[in-house]
PDB file of C-alpha atoms in Angstrom:
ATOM      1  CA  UNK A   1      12.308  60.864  -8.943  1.00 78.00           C
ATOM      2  CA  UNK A   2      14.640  57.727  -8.861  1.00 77.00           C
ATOM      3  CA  UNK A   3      12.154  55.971  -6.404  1.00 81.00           C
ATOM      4  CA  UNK A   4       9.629  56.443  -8.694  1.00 83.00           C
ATOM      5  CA  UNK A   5      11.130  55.364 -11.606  1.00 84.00           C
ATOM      6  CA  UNK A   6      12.200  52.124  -9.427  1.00 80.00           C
ATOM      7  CA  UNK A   7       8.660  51.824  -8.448  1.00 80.00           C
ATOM      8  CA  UNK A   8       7.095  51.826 -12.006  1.00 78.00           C
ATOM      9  CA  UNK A   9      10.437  48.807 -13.358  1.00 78.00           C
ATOM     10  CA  UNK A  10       9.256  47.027 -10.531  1.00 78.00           C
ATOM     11  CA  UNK A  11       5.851  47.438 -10.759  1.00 73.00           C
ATOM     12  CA  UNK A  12       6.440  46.528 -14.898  1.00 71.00           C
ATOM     13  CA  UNK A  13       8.436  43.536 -13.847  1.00 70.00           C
ATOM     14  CA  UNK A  14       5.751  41.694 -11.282  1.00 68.00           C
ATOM     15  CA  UNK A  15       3.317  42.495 -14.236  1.00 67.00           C
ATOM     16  CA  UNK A  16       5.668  41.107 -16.844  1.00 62.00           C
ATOM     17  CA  UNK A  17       6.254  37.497 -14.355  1.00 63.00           C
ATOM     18  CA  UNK A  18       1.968  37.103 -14.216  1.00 62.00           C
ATOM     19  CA  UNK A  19       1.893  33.278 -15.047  1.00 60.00           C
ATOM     20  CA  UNK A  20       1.258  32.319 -18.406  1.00 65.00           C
ATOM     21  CA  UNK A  21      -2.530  30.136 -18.965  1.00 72.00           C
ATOM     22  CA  UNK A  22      -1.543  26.779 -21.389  1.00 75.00           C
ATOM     23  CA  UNK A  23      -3.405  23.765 -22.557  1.00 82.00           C
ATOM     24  CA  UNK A  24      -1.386  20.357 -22.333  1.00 82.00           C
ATOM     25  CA  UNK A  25      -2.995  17.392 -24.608  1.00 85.00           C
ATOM     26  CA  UNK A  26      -1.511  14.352 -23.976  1.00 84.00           C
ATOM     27  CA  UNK A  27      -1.951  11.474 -26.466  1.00 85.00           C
ATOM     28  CA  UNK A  28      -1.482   7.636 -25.209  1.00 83.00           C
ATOM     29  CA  UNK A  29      -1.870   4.575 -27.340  1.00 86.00           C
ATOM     30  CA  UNK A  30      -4.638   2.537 -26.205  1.00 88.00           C
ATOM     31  CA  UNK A  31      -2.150  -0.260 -26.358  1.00 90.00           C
ATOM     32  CA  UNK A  32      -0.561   1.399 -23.257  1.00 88.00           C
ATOM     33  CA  UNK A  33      -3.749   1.153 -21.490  1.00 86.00           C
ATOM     34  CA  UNK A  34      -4.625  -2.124 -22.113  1.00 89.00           C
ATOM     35  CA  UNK A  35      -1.425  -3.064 -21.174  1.00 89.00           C
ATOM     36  CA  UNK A  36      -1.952  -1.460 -17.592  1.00 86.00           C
ATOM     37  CA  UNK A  37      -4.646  -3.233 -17.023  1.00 87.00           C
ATOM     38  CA  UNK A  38      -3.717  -6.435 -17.536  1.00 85.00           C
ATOM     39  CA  UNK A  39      -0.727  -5.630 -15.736  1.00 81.00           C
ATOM     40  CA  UNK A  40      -3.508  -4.839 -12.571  1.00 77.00           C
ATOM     41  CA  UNK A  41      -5.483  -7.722 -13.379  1.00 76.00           C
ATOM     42  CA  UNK A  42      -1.822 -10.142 -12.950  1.00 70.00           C
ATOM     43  CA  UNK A  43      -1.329  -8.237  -9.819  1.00 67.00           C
ATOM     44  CA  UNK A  44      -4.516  -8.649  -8.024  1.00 65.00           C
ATOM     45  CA  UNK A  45      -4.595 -12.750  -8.755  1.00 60.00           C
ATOM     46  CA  UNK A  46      -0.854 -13.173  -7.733  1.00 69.00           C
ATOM     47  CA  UNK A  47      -0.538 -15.186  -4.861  1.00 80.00           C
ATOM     48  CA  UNK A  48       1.441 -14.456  -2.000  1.00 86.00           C
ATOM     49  CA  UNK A  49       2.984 -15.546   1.329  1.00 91.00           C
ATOM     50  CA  UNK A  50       0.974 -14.044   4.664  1.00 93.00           C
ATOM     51  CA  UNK A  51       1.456 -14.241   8.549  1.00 94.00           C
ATOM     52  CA  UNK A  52      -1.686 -15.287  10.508  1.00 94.00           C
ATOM     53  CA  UNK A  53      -0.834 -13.553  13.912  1.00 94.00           C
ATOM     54  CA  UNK A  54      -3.855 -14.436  15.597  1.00 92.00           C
ATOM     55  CA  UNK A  55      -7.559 -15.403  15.471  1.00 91.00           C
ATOM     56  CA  UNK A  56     -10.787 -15.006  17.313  1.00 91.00           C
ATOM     57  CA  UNK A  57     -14.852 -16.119  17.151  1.00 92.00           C
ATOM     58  CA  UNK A  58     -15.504 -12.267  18.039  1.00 91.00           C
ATOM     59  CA  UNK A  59     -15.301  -9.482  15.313  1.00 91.00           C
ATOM     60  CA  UNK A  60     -13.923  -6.663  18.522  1.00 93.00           C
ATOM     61  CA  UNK A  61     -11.148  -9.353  19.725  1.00 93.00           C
ATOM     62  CA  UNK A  62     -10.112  -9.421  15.578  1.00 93.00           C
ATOM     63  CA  UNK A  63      -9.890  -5.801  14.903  1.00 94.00           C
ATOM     64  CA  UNK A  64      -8.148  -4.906  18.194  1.00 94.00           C
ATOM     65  CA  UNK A  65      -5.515  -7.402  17.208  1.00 93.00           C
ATOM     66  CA  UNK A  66      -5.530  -5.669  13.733  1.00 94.00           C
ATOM     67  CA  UNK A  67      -4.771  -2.107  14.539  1.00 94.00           C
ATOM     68  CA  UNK A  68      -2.000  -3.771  17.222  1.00 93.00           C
ATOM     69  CA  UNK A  69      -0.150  -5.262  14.180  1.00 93.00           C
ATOM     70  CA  UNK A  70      -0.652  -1.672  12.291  1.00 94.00           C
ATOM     71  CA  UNK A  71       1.215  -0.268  14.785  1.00 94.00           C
ATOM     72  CA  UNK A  72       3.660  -2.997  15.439  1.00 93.00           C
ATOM     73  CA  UNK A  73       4.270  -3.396  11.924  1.00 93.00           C
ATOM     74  CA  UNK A  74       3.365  -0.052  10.372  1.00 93.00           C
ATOM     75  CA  UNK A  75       4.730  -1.114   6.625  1.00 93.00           C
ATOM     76  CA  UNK A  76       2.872  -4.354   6.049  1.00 93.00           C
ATOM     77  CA  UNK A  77      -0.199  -4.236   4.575  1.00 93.00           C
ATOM     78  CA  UNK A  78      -3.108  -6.165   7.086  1.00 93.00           C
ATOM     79  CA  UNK A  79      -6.528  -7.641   6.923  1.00 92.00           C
ATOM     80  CA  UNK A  80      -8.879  -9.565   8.315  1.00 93.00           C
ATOM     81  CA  UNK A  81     -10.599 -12.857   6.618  1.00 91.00           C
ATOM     82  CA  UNK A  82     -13.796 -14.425   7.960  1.00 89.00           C
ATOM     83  CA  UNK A  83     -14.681 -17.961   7.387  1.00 87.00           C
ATOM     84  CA  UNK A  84     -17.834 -18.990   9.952  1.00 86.00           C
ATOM     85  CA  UNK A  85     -17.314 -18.931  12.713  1.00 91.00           C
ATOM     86  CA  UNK A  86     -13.592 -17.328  12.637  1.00 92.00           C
ATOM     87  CA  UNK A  87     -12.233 -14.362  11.664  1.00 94.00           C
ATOM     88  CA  UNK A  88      -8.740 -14.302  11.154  1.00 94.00           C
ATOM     89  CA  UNK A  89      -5.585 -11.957  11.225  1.00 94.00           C
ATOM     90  CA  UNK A  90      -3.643 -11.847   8.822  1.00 94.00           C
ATOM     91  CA  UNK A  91      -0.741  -9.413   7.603  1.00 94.00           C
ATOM     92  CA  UNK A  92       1.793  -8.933   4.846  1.00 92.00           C
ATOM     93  CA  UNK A  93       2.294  -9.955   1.142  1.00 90.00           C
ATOM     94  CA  UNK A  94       5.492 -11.886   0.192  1.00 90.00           C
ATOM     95  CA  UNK A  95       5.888 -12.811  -3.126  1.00 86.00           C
ATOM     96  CA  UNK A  96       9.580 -15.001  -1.881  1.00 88.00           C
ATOM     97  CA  UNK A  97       8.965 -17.618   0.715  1.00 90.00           C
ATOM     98  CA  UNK A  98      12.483 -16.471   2.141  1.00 93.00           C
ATOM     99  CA  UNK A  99      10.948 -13.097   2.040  1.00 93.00           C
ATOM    100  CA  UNK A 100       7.797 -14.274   4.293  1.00 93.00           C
ATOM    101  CA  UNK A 101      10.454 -16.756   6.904  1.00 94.00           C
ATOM    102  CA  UNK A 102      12.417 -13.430   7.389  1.00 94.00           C
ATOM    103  CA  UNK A 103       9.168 -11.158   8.425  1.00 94.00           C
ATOM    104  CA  UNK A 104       8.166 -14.087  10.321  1.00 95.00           C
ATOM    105  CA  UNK A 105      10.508 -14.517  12.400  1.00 95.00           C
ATOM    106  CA  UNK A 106      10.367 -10.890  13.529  1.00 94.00           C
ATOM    107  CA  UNK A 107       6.980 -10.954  13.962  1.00 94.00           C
ATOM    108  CA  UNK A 108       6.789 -14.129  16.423  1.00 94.00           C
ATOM    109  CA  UNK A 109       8.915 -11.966  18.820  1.00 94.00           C
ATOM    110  CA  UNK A 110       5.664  -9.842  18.601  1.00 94.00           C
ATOM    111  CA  UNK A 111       3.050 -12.452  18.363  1.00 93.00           C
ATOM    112  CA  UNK A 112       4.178 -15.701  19.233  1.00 93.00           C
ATOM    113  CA  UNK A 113       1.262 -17.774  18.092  1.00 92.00           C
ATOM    114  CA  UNK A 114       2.105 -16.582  14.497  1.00 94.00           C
ATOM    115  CA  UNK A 115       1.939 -18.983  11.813  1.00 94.00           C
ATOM    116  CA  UNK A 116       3.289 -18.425   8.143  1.00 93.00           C
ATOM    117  CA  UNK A 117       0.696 -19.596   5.626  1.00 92.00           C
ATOM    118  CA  UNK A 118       1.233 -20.878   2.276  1.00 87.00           C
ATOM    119  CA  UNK A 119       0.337 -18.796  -1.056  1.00 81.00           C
ATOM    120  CA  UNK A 120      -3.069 -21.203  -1.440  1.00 71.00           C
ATOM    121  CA  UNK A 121      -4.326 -20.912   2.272  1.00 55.00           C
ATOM    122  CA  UNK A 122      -3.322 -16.809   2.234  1.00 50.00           C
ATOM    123  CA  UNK A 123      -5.113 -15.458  -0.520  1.00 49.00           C
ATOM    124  CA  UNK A 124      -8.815 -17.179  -0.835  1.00 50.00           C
TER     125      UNK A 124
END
């Protein structure tokens, strides 16, 4: 009789804990997101210190040397830019030129035909 009665409390208590269903409104001033996107807009035409590890006329020789920086340098963003009949490898984003010397001098251990590049030749 005592099981049972512990059966049917527990039974009433897993019933009692079912999740409760809600509605959430938020309500944001458009201020807020006008403000974020100028914010993104700022961001995206900052300029910024890069390291140009390498170069090549062939598109395969580029990327190879690409995903070999991704894994050398996991945490720094890379890319690839193409001006005819180059493509070049580039990698990082330093707002501080002290910032970009510091990388850069880890990264010629690595690639030792790096060069750092001023904000107006990194970014076209």
């Amino acid at each position: 009789m005592k099981k049972n009665i512990l059966w049917l409390l527990m039974l009433g208590a897993v019933l009692g804990l079912h999740g409760q269903q809600g509605e959430l409104n938020i309500k944001q001033d458009e201020q807020i997101t006008k403000l974020l996107e100028i914010y993104k807009s700022a961001l995206k035409d900052n300029e910024y210190y890069r390291v140009q590890i390498g170069f090549s006329t062939n598109d395969a020789t580029a990327q190879s040397l690409k995903s070999n920086a991704e894994i050398d340098f996991p945490n720094l963003p890379s890319r690839i830019d193409f001006a005819s009949p180059t493509y070049r490898v580039r990698i990082g984003r330093f707002k501080t030129k002290l910032e970009a010397e510091r990388m850069y001098n880890k990264i010629r251990v690595k690639y030792p035909n790096a060069m750092l590049l001023e904000p107006k030749k990194s970014t076209k």
